[in-house]
Amino acid sequence: MNPVLPSTAVIATIATLAAHEGQTVTLAGWLYNLRASGKLLFPIFRDGTGTIQGIVPKAAVPEQLFEELKNLTLESSLRVTGRVRADARAPSGFELDVEGLEVLERVPDETPFPITLKEHGVDFLMEHRHLWLRTPRQSAILRVRATIMRAAAEYFDDHGFVRTDPPILTPNACEGTSELFEMDYFDEDKAYLTQSGQLYVEATALALGKVYSFGPTFRAEKSKTRRHLTEFWMVEPEMAFAGLPELLELCEHYLSFIVAKVLKKHRGDLKLIGRDEASLALLEQVQAPFPRVSYDEAHQMLVDAHAKGLVETLHREGDDFGSPDETYLSSQFDRPVMIHRYPSAIKAFYMQPDPENPARALCVDVLAPEGYGEIIGGSQRVDDYDLLKKRIEEHGLPLAAFQWYLDLRRYGSVPHCGFGMGIERVVAWICKLEHVRETIPFARTLNRIYP
Ligand code: 4AD
Ligand code: MG
């Protein structure tokens, strides 16, 4: 322990150092990196809010401090005191002239911090996710995620939506029975982890008008893709007395709001993560209105693109869009594109048929730009009792478990609609990440549940 901490120092964080230029401050953090050059040490400290480089000339500090820092192991925890000096070349705009150091816990030499500045493979990093989170890029992603989560709720809170929380343990499926996590629920019963809060927010919407839910959802996805997690966070608004046109407007204003909030607060973080000025400009274009393309128009675009050799496989009328299809479609626009009116046959049982063409559903998928694919899925809901009952039966779903859901069509049914937005897909797009596994502190995927 080094006692040379001036008692007059101001406690600060790296993110707020601009307010302390020229002052002596104390930071609580960790040693992120250390470079030595003769009689000079260049430690880099991190404190969770950012990183800052310190300058330690041997002649300017007590001998004991210099020696202790010179031999300090990475990720040792510490308190460091120094004078904040503006430096245009520094990434944060500042450097720290170190005056005092107190090592709180020194990482032993025998067990050095496993993550170094050299390249590590993804498996290694995911295996050490609890430590990988400490690196500046991962921390920046989590800061952006936090702002997205906050904006995702704030928009609804400010627009008359009431937050209502659906259960996580449910007696039935919402989005197809093949992707359910099942468990025993006392005696004879089975329970399932929720795939979507939708059915429940339909109930609360008919109680409160405009509502939303925001929580974890689960899918036993057997696929290994860069877009799928088995546990992810979904925000789901639901509106009574509204249909597809209102839903499309909500989507475009909602996404524009979220992107603007992130741009306002996180330009530095986004750059650190990997967006340069040109790619930040792409986010600036995300403003309502968004292009609207029907499924049938999108199908035609894909057929034409195939003829020109721009997409490999020919899209077949009636089929869902594959990843390469979505990538092509979204690359045709400079902002998210709203694809509406998919064939009912490939969509969920609860979607309202289009009165002008009952083979099509009043639904929308919003595809993010830059090839990120679907980030929002939503629809107007079947509001007729008999049609809904027929759909449940046709899909082979257990009627008994859906009695309460049918009740919503028995007692004062009204047109209503809503969507689900996956937070991790939005974080991946806004941060321009390769894979959703980096968008959440501890990703759950087909082949990973540790740490
Ligand atoms: O399109 P989905 O399946 O729609 C629903 O669940 C509706 N019940 C929502 C509603 O209308 N209230 O899922 C909605 C969104 C997708 O657009 C995607 O962003 C995300 O949830 N999502 C996933 N994100 C990560 N990993 C997965 N396995 C995901 N599955 C869906
Ligand atoms: Mg979907």
PDB file of C-alpha atoms in Angstrom, residues 24-185:
ATOM      1  CA  THR A  24      -5.661  16.994  -9.044  1.00  0.00           C
ATOM      2  CA  VAL A  25      -8.176  14.146  -8.934  1.00  0.00           C
ATOM      3  CA  THR A  26      -8.397  10.614  -7.592  1.00  0.00           C
ATOM      4  CA  LEU A  27      -9.724   7.807  -9.784  1.00  0.00           C
ATOM      5  CA  ALA A  28     -10.749   4.375  -8.538  1.00  0.00           C
ATOM      6  CA  GLY A  29     -10.141   1.721 -11.148  1.00  0.00           C
ATOM      7  CA  TRP A  30      -7.840  -0.919 -12.578  1.00  0.00           C
ATOM      8  CA  LEU A  31      -4.574  -1.063 -14.484  1.00  0.00           C
ATOM      9  CA  TYR A  32      -5.597  -1.742 -18.068  1.00  0.00           C
ATOM     10  CA  ASN A  33      -2.201  -1.587 -19.736  1.00  0.00           C
ATOM     11  CA  LEU A  34       1.359  -0.594 -18.959  1.00  0.00           C
ATOM     12  CA  ARG A  35       4.207   0.497 -21.182  1.00  0.00           C
ATOM     13  CA  ALA A  36       7.677   1.375 -19.930  1.00  0.00           C
ATOM     14  CA  SER A  37      10.226   3.407 -21.804  1.00  0.00           C
ATOM     15  CA  GLY A  38      13.425   3.927 -19.854  1.00  0.00           C
ATOM     16  CA  LYS A  39      12.717   6.353 -17.070  1.00  0.00           C
ATOM     17  CA  LEU A  40       9.095   6.829 -18.134  1.00  0.00           C
ATOM     18  CA  LEU A  41       6.023   4.730 -17.407  1.00  0.00           C
ATOM     19  CA  PHE A  42       2.815   4.971 -19.430  1.00  0.00           C
ATOM     20  CA  PRO A  43       0.087   3.159 -17.518  1.00  0.00           C
ATOM     21  CA  ILE A  44      -3.437   3.116 -18.901  1.00  0.00           C
ATOM     22  CA  PHE A  45      -6.110   3.144 -16.250  1.00  0.00           C
ATOM     23  CA  ARG A  46      -9.752   2.182 -16.682  1.00  0.00           C
ATOM     24  CA  ASP A  47     -12.584   2.854 -14.278  1.00  0.00           C
ATOM     25  CA  GLY A  48     -15.654   1.573 -16.120  1.00  0.00           C
ATOM     26  CA  THR A  49     -16.482   4.951 -17.612  1.00  0.00           C
ATOM     27  CA  GLY A  50     -13.451   5.075 -19.898  1.00  0.00           C
ATOM     28  CA  THR A  51      -9.670   4.804 -20.086  1.00  0.00           C
ATOM     29  CA  ILE A  52      -6.950   7.379 -19.553  1.00  0.00           C
ATOM     30  CA  GLN A  53      -3.207   7.252 -20.023  1.00  0.00           C
ATOM     31  CA  GLY A  54      -0.986   8.285 -17.151  1.00  0.00           C
ATOM     32  CA  ILE A  55       2.524   9.720 -17.453  1.00  0.00           C
ATOM     33  CA  VAL A  56       5.017   8.796 -14.767  1.00  0.00           C
ATOM     34  CA  PRO A  57       8.550  10.232 -15.090  1.00  0.00           C
ATOM     35  CA  LYS A  58      10.885   8.521 -12.630  1.00  0.00           C
ATOM     36  CA  ALA A  59      12.293  11.833 -11.480  1.00  0.00           C
ATOM     37  CA  ALA A  60       8.877  13.326 -10.701  1.00  0.00           C
ATOM     38  CA  VAL A  61       7.497  10.693  -8.302  1.00  0.00           C
ATOM     39  CA  PRO A  62       8.668   8.922  -5.154  1.00  0.00           C
ATOM     40  CA  GLU A  63      10.959   5.953  -5.869  1.00  0.00           C
ATOM     41  CA  GLN A  64       8.538   3.541  -4.173  1.00  0.00           C
ATOM     42  CA  LEU A  65       5.630   4.606  -6.387  1.00  0.00           C
ATOM     43  CA  PHE A  66       7.664   4.206  -9.564  1.00  0.00           C
ATOM     44  CA  GLU A  67       8.845   0.716  -8.604  1.00  0.00           C
ATOM     45  CA  GLU A  68       5.415  -0.461  -7.496  1.00  0.00           C
ATOM     46  CA  LEU A  69       3.746   0.722 -10.686  1.00  0.00           C
ATOM     47  CA  LYS A  70       6.523  -0.611 -12.895  1.00  0.00           C
ATOM     48  CA  ASN A  71       5.944  -4.108 -11.542  1.00  0.00           C
ATOM     49  CA  LEU A  72       2.186  -3.887 -11.282  1.00  0.00           C
ATOM     50  CA  THR A  73       0.180  -6.663 -12.939  1.00  0.00           C
ATOM     51  CA  LEU A  74      -2.668  -5.918 -15.348  1.00  0.00           C
ATOM     52  CA  GLU A  75      -6.178  -5.635 -13.855  1.00  0.00           C
ATOM     53  CA  SER A  76      -4.849  -4.974 -10.357  1.00  0.00           C
ATOM     54  CA  SER A  77      -7.316  -2.663  -8.611  1.00  0.00           C
ATOM     55  CA  LEU A  78      -6.106   0.691  -7.448  1.00  0.00           C
ATOM     56  CA  ARG A  79      -6.709   4.298  -6.596  1.00  0.00           C
ATOM     57  CA  VAL A  80      -4.611   6.747  -8.537  1.00  0.00           C
ATOM     58  CA  THR A  81      -4.176  10.442  -7.964  1.00  0.00           C
ATOM     59  CA  GLY A  82      -2.905  12.878 -10.529  1.00  0.00           C
ATOM     60  CA  ARG A  83      -3.269  16.143 -12.329  1.00  0.00           C
ATOM     61  CA  VAL A  84      -5.562  16.250 -15.351  1.00  0.00           C
ATOM     62  CA  ARG A  85      -3.844  17.680 -18.409  1.00  0.00           C
ATOM     63  CA  ALA A  86      -5.545  18.300 -21.757  1.00  0.00           C
ATOM     64  CA  ASP A  87      -3.804  16.518 -24.622  1.00  0.00           C
ATOM     65  CA  ALA A  88      -5.275  16.707 -28.097  1.00  0.00           C
ATOM     66  CA  ARG A  89      -3.569  13.456 -29.164  1.00  0.00           C
ATOM     67  CA  ALA A  90      -5.100  11.377 -26.347  1.00  0.00           C
ATOM     68  CA  PRO A  91      -8.250   9.415 -27.290  1.00  0.00           C
ATOM     69  CA  SER A  92     -10.095  10.836 -24.282  1.00  0.00           C
ATOM     70  CA  GLY A  93      -8.566  14.293 -24.797  1.00  0.00           C
ATOM     71  CA  PHE A  94      -6.719  14.116 -21.465  1.00  0.00           C
ATOM     72  CA  GLU A  95      -3.744  12.583 -19.756  1.00  0.00           C
ATOM     73  CA  LEU A  96      -2.972  12.142 -16.102  1.00  0.00           C
ATOM     74  CA  ASP A  97       0.276  13.307 -14.488  1.00  0.00           C
ATOM     75  CA  VAL A  98       0.393  10.679 -11.772  1.00  0.00           C
ATOM     76  CA  GLU A  99       1.192  11.898  -8.253  1.00  0.00           C
ATOM     77  CA  GLY A 100      -0.030   9.091  -6.009  1.00  0.00           C
ATOM     78  CA  LEU A 101      -0.978   5.417  -6.207  1.00  0.00           C
ATOM     79  CA  GLU A 102      -2.689   3.034  -3.827  1.00  0.00           C
ATOM     80  CA  VAL A 103      -2.829  -0.584  -4.966  1.00  0.00           C
ATOM     81  CA  LEU A 104      -5.945  -2.208  -3.549  1.00  0.00           C
ATOM     82  CA  GLU A 105      -5.494  -5.787  -4.796  1.00  0.00           C
ATOM     83  CA  ARG A 106      -2.531  -6.886  -6.816  1.00  0.00           C
ATOM     84  CA  VAL A 107      -3.173  -9.648  -9.360  1.00  0.00           C
ATOM     85  CA  PRO A 108      -0.621 -12.390  -8.479  1.00  0.00           C
ATOM     86  CA  ASP A 109       2.231 -12.939 -10.954  1.00  0.00           C
ATOM     87  CA  GLU A 110       1.357 -16.663 -11.159  1.00  0.00           C
ATOM     88  CA  THR A 111      -2.188 -15.987 -12.412  1.00  0.00           C
ATOM     89  CA  PRO A 112      -1.992 -13.111 -14.891  1.00  0.00           C
ATOM     90  CA  PHE A 113      -5.175 -11.674 -16.383  1.00  0.00           C
ATOM     91  CA  PRO A 114      -5.998 -14.092 -19.222  1.00  0.00           C
ATOM     92  CA  ILE A 115      -7.171 -11.515 -21.751  1.00  0.00           C
ATOM     93  CA  THR A 116      -4.368  -9.515 -23.284  1.00  0.00           C
ATOM     94  CA  LEU A 117      -4.164  -7.032 -26.119  1.00  0.00           C
ATOM     95  CA  LYS A 118      -3.291  -9.816 -28.553  1.00  0.00           C
ATOM     96  CA  GLU A 119      -6.074 -11.424 -30.620  1.00  0.00           C
ATOM     97  CA  HIS A 120      -8.037 -14.168 -28.907  1.00  0.00           C
ATOM     98  CA  GLY A 121     -10.461 -16.598 -30.530  1.00  0.00           C
ATOM     99  CA  VAL A 122     -14.180 -16.104 -29.949  1.00  0.00           C
ATOM    100  CA  ASP A 123     -14.530 -19.349 -27.980  1.00  0.00           C
ATOM    101  CA  PHE A 124     -11.794 -18.298 -25.605  1.00  0.00           C
ATOM    102  CA  LEU A 125     -13.365 -14.876 -25.143  1.00  0.00           C
ATOM    103  CA  MET A 126     -16.850 -16.299 -24.557  1.00  0.00           C
ATOM    104  CA  GLU A 127     -15.408 -18.784 -22.052  1.00  0.00           C
ATOM    105  CA  HIS A 128     -13.964 -15.752 -20.226  1.00  0.00           C
ATOM    106  CA  ARG A 129     -16.934 -13.502 -20.811  1.00  0.00           C
ATOM    107  CA  HIS A 130     -16.954 -12.424 -17.138  1.00  0.00           C
ATOM    108  CA  LEU A 131     -13.520 -10.894 -17.731  1.00  0.00           C
ATOM    109  CA  TRP A 132     -13.917  -9.955 -21.404  1.00  0.00           C
ATOM    110  CA  LEU A 133     -16.601  -7.476 -20.288  1.00  0.00           C
ATOM    111  CA  ARG A 134     -13.818  -5.332 -18.804  1.00  0.00           C
ATOM    112  CA  THR A 135     -12.256  -4.481 -22.142  1.00  0.00           C
ATOM    113  CA  PRO A 136     -13.113  -1.012 -23.474  1.00  0.00           C
ATOM    114  CA  ARG A 137     -15.021  -2.166 -26.544  1.00  0.00           C
ATOM    115  CA  GLN A 138     -17.239  -4.577 -24.619  1.00  0.00           C
ATOM    116  CA  SER A 139     -17.906  -1.967 -21.941  1.00  0.00           C
ATOM    117  CA  ALA A 140     -18.861   0.543 -24.639  1.00  0.00           C
ATOM    118  CA  ILE A 141     -21.342  -1.927 -26.155  1.00  0.00           C
ATOM    119  CA  LEU A 142     -22.987  -2.394 -22.763  1.00  0.00           C
ATOM    120  CA  ARG A 143     -23.266   1.371 -22.279  1.00  0.00           C
ATOM    121  CA  VAL A 144     -24.980   1.697 -25.657  1.00  0.00           C
ATOM    122  CA  ARG A 145     -27.244  -1.236 -24.784  1.00  0.00           C
ATOM    123  CA  ALA A 146     -28.269   0.492 -21.556  1.00  0.00           C
ATOM    124  CA  THR A 147     -29.253   3.624 -23.460  1.00  0.00           C
ATOM    125  CA  ILE A 148     -31.221   1.562 -25.989  1.00  0.00           C
ATOM    126  CA  MET A 149     -33.062  -0.224 -23.153  1.00  0.00           C
ATOM    127  CA  ARG A 150     -33.853   3.090 -21.521  1.00  0.00           C
ATOM    128  CA  ALA A 151     -35.014   4.771 -24.738  1.00  0.00           C
ATOM    129  CA  ALA A 152     -37.074   1.682 -25.595  1.00  0.00           C
ATOM    130  CA  ALA A 153     -39.100   2.177 -22.410  1.00  0.00           C
ATOM    131  CA  GLU A 154     -39.000   5.985 -22.361  1.00  0.00           C
ATOM    132  CA  TYR A 155     -40.762   6.345 -25.701  1.00  0.00           C
ATOM    133  CA  PHE A 156     -43.753   4.354 -24.497  1.00  0.00           C
ATOM    134  CA  ASP A 157     -43.780   5.950 -21.053  1.00  0.00           C
ATOM    135  CA  ASP A 158     -43.941   9.362 -22.742  1.00  0.00           C
ATOM    136  CA  HIS A 159     -46.661   8.384 -25.209  1.00  0.00           C
ATOM    137  CA  GLY A 160     -49.395   7.108 -22.924  1.00  0.00           C
ATOM    138  CA  PHE A 161     -48.473   3.410 -22.810  1.00  0.00           C
ATOM    139  CA  VAL A 162     -48.722   1.624 -19.452  1.00  0.00           C
ATOM    140  CA  ARG A 163     -46.031  -0.940 -18.704  1.00  0.00           C
ATOM    141  CA  THR A 164     -47.620  -4.280 -17.821  1.00  0.00           C
ATOM    142  CA  ASP A 165     -45.436  -7.292 -17.129  1.00  0.00           C
ATOM    143  CA  PRO A 166     -46.467 -10.652 -18.565  1.00  0.00           C
ATOM    144  CA  PRO A 167     -45.556 -13.925 -16.823  1.00  0.00           C
ATOM    145  CA  ILE A 168     -42.373 -15.781 -17.695  1.00  0.00           C
ATOM    146  CA  LEU A 169     -43.827 -19.189 -16.856  1.00  0.00           C
ATOM    147  CA  THR A 170     -46.688 -19.912 -19.201  1.00  0.00           C
ATOM    148  CA  PRO A 171     -49.076 -22.789 -19.909  1.00  0.00           C
ATOM    149  CA  ASN A 172     -48.978 -22.437 -23.702  1.00  0.00           C
ATOM    150  CA  ALA A 173     -46.939 -21.398 -26.745  1.00  0.00           C
ATOM    151  CA  CYS A 174     -47.137 -18.034 -28.475  1.00  0.00           C
ATOM    152  CA  GLU A 175     -44.755 -18.412 -31.399  1.00  0.00           C
ATOM    153  CA  GLY A 176     -44.841 -22.059 -32.499  1.00  0.00           C
ATOM    154  CA  THR A 177     -44.351 -25.145 -30.401  1.00  0.00           C
ATOM    155  CA  SER A 178     -41.010 -26.274 -31.792  1.00  0.00           C
ATOM    156  CA  GLU A 179     -38.958 -23.697 -29.911  1.00  0.00           C
ATOM    157  CA  LEU A 180     -40.322 -24.085 -26.392  1.00  0.00           C
ATOM    158  CA  PHE A 181     -38.309 -24.604 -23.239  1.00  0.00           C
ATOM    159  CA  GLU A 182     -40.429 -27.021 -21.246  1.00  0.00           C
ATOM    160  CA  MET A 183     -40.380 -27.848 -17.554  1.00  0.00           C
ATOM    161  CA  ASP A 184     -42.375 -29.747 -14.980  1.00  0.00           C
ATOM    162  CA  TYR A 185     -44.811 -27.567 -13.107  1.00  0.00           C
TER     163      TYR A 185
END
